[in-house]
mmCIF file of C-alpha atoms in Angstrom:
data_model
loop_
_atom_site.group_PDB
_atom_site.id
_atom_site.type_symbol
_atom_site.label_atom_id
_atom_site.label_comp_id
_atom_site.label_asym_id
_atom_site.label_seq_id
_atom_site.Cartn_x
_atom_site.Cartn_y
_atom_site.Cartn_z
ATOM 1 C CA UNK A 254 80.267 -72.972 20.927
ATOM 2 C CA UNK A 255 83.408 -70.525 20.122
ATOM 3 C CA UNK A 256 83.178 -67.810 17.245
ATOM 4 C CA UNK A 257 85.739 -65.554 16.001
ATOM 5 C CA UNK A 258 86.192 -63.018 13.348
ATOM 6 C CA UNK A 259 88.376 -61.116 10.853
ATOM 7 C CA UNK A 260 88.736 -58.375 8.757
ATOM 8 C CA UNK A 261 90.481 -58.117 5.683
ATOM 9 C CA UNK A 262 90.274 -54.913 5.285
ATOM 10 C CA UNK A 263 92.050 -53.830 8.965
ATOM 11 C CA UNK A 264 95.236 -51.382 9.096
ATOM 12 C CA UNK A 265 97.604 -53.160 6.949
ATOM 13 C CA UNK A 266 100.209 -52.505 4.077
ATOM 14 C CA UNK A 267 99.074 -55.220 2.653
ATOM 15 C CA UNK A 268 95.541 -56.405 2.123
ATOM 16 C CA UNK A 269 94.916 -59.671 3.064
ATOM 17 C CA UNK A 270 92.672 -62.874 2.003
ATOM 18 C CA UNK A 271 90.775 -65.670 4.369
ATOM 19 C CA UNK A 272 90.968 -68.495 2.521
ATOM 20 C CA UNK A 273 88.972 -71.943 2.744
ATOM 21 C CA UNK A 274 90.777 -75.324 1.343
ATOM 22 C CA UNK A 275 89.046 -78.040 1.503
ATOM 23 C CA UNK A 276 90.161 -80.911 -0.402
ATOM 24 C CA UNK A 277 89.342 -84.685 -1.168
ATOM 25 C CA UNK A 278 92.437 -86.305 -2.129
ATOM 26 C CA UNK A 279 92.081 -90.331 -2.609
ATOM 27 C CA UNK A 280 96.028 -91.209 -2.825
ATOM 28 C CA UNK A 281 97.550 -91.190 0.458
ATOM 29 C CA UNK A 282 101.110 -89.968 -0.468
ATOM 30 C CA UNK A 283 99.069 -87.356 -2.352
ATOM 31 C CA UNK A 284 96.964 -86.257 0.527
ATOM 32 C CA UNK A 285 100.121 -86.097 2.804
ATOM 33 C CA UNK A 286 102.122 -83.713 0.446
ATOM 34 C CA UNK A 287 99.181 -81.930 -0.101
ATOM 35 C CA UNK A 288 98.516 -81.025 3.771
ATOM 36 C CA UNK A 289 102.375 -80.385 4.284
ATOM 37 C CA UNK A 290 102.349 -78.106 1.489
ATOM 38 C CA UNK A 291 98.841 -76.690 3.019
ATOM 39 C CA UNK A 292 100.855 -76.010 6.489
ATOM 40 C CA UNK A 293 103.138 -73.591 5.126
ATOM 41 C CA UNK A 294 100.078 -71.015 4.094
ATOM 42 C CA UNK A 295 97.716 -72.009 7.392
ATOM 43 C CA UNK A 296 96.450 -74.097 9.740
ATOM 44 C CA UNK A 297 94.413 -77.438 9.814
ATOM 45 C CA UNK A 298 90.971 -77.052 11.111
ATOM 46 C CA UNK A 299 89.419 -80.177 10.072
ATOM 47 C CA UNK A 300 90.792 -83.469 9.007
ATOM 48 C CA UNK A 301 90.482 -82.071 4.934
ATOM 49 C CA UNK A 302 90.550 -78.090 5.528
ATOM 50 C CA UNK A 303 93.152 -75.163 6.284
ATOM 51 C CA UNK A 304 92.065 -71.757 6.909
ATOM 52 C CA UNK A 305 94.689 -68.753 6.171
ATOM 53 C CA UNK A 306 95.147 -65.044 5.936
ATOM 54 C CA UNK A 307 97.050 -64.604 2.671
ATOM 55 C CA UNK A 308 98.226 -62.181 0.794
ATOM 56 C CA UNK A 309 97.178 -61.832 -3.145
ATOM 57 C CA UNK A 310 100.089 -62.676 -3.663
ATOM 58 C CA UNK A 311 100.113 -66.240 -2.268
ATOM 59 C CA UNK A 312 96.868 -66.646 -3.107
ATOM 60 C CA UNK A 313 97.783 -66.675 -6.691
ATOM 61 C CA UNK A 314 100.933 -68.832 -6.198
ATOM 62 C CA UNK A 315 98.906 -71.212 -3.613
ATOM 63 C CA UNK A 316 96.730 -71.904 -7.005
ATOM 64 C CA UNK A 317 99.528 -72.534 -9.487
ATOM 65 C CA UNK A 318 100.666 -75.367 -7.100
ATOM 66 C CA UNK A 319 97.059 -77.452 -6.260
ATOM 67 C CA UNK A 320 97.333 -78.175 -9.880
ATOM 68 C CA UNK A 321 100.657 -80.227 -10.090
ATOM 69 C CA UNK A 322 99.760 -81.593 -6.317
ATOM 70 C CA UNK A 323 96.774 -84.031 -7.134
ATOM 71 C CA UNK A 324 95.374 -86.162 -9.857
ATOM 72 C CA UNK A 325 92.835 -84.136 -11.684
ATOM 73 C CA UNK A 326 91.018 -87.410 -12.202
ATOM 74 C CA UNK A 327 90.278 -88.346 -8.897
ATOM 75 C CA UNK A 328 91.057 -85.248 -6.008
ATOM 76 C CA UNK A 329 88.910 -82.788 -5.320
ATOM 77 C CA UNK A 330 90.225 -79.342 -4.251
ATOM 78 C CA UNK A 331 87.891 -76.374 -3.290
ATOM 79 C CA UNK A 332 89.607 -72.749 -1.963
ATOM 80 C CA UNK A 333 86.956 -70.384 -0.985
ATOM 81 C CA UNK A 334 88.443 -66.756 -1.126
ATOM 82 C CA UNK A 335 86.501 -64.554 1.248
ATOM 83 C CA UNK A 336 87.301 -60.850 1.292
ATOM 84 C CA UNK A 337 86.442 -58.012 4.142
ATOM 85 C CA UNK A 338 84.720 -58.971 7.170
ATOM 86 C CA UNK A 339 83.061 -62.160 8.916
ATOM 87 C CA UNK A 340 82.883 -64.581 11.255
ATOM 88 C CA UNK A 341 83.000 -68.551 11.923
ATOM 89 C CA UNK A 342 80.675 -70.375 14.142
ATOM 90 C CA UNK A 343 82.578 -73.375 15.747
ATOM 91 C CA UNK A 344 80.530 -75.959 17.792
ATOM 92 C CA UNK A 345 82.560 -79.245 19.332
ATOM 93 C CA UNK A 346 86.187 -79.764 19.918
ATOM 94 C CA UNK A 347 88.474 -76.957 18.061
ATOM 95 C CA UNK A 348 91.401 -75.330 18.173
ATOM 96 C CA UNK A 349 92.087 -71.548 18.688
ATOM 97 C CA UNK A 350 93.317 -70.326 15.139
ATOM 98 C CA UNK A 351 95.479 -66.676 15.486
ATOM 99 C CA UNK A 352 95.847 -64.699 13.155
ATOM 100 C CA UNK A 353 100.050 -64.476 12.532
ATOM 101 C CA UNK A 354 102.071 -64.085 9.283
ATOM 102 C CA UNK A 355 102.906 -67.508 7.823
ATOM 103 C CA UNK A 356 106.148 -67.847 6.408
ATOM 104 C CA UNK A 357 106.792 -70.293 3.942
ATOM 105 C CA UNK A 358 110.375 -72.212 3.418
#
């Protein structure tokens, strides 16, 4: 088992989000743009799920995009916006996720 934390709410200009996307997108093209555009806000933990530190800023342009990236008849998006402190309990095979400014092109 590995945990870590964050915290918002820690010395910083700007206040930042964790974000949660998990997504079920049926189209395979879809899915693949999807997850690229994903990449440029955070990282992959799970075959259908990114975790990021945002800004409010991105937040709010990361949802004006999700829209025009899937088929509102069949995909399935969910973005969890947590705010202040917590933690995540991993158990199996993950990946260390650090917390770094993501810069997207």
């Amino acid at each position: 088992m590995e945990n870590y934390f964050w915290n918002t709410e820690i010395l910083s200009d700007k206040k930042k989000l964790y974000i949660l996307v998990i997504y079920d997108i049926v189209d395979n093209r879809r899915r693949v743009a999807f997850a690229k555009k994903m990449n440029g806000y955070g990282f992959r933990v799970q075959k259908s799920a990114f975790e990021a530190m945002i800004t409010e800023n991105l937040y709010r342009k990361l949802l004006a995009e999700i829209p025009h990236l899937i088929d509102n008849t069949s995909d399935t998006v969910r973005v969890y916006k947590i705010r202040g402190m917590g933690e995540v309990n991993l158990f199996g095979l993950s990946h260390r996720i650090e917390d770094e400014e993501v810069i997207i092109l």
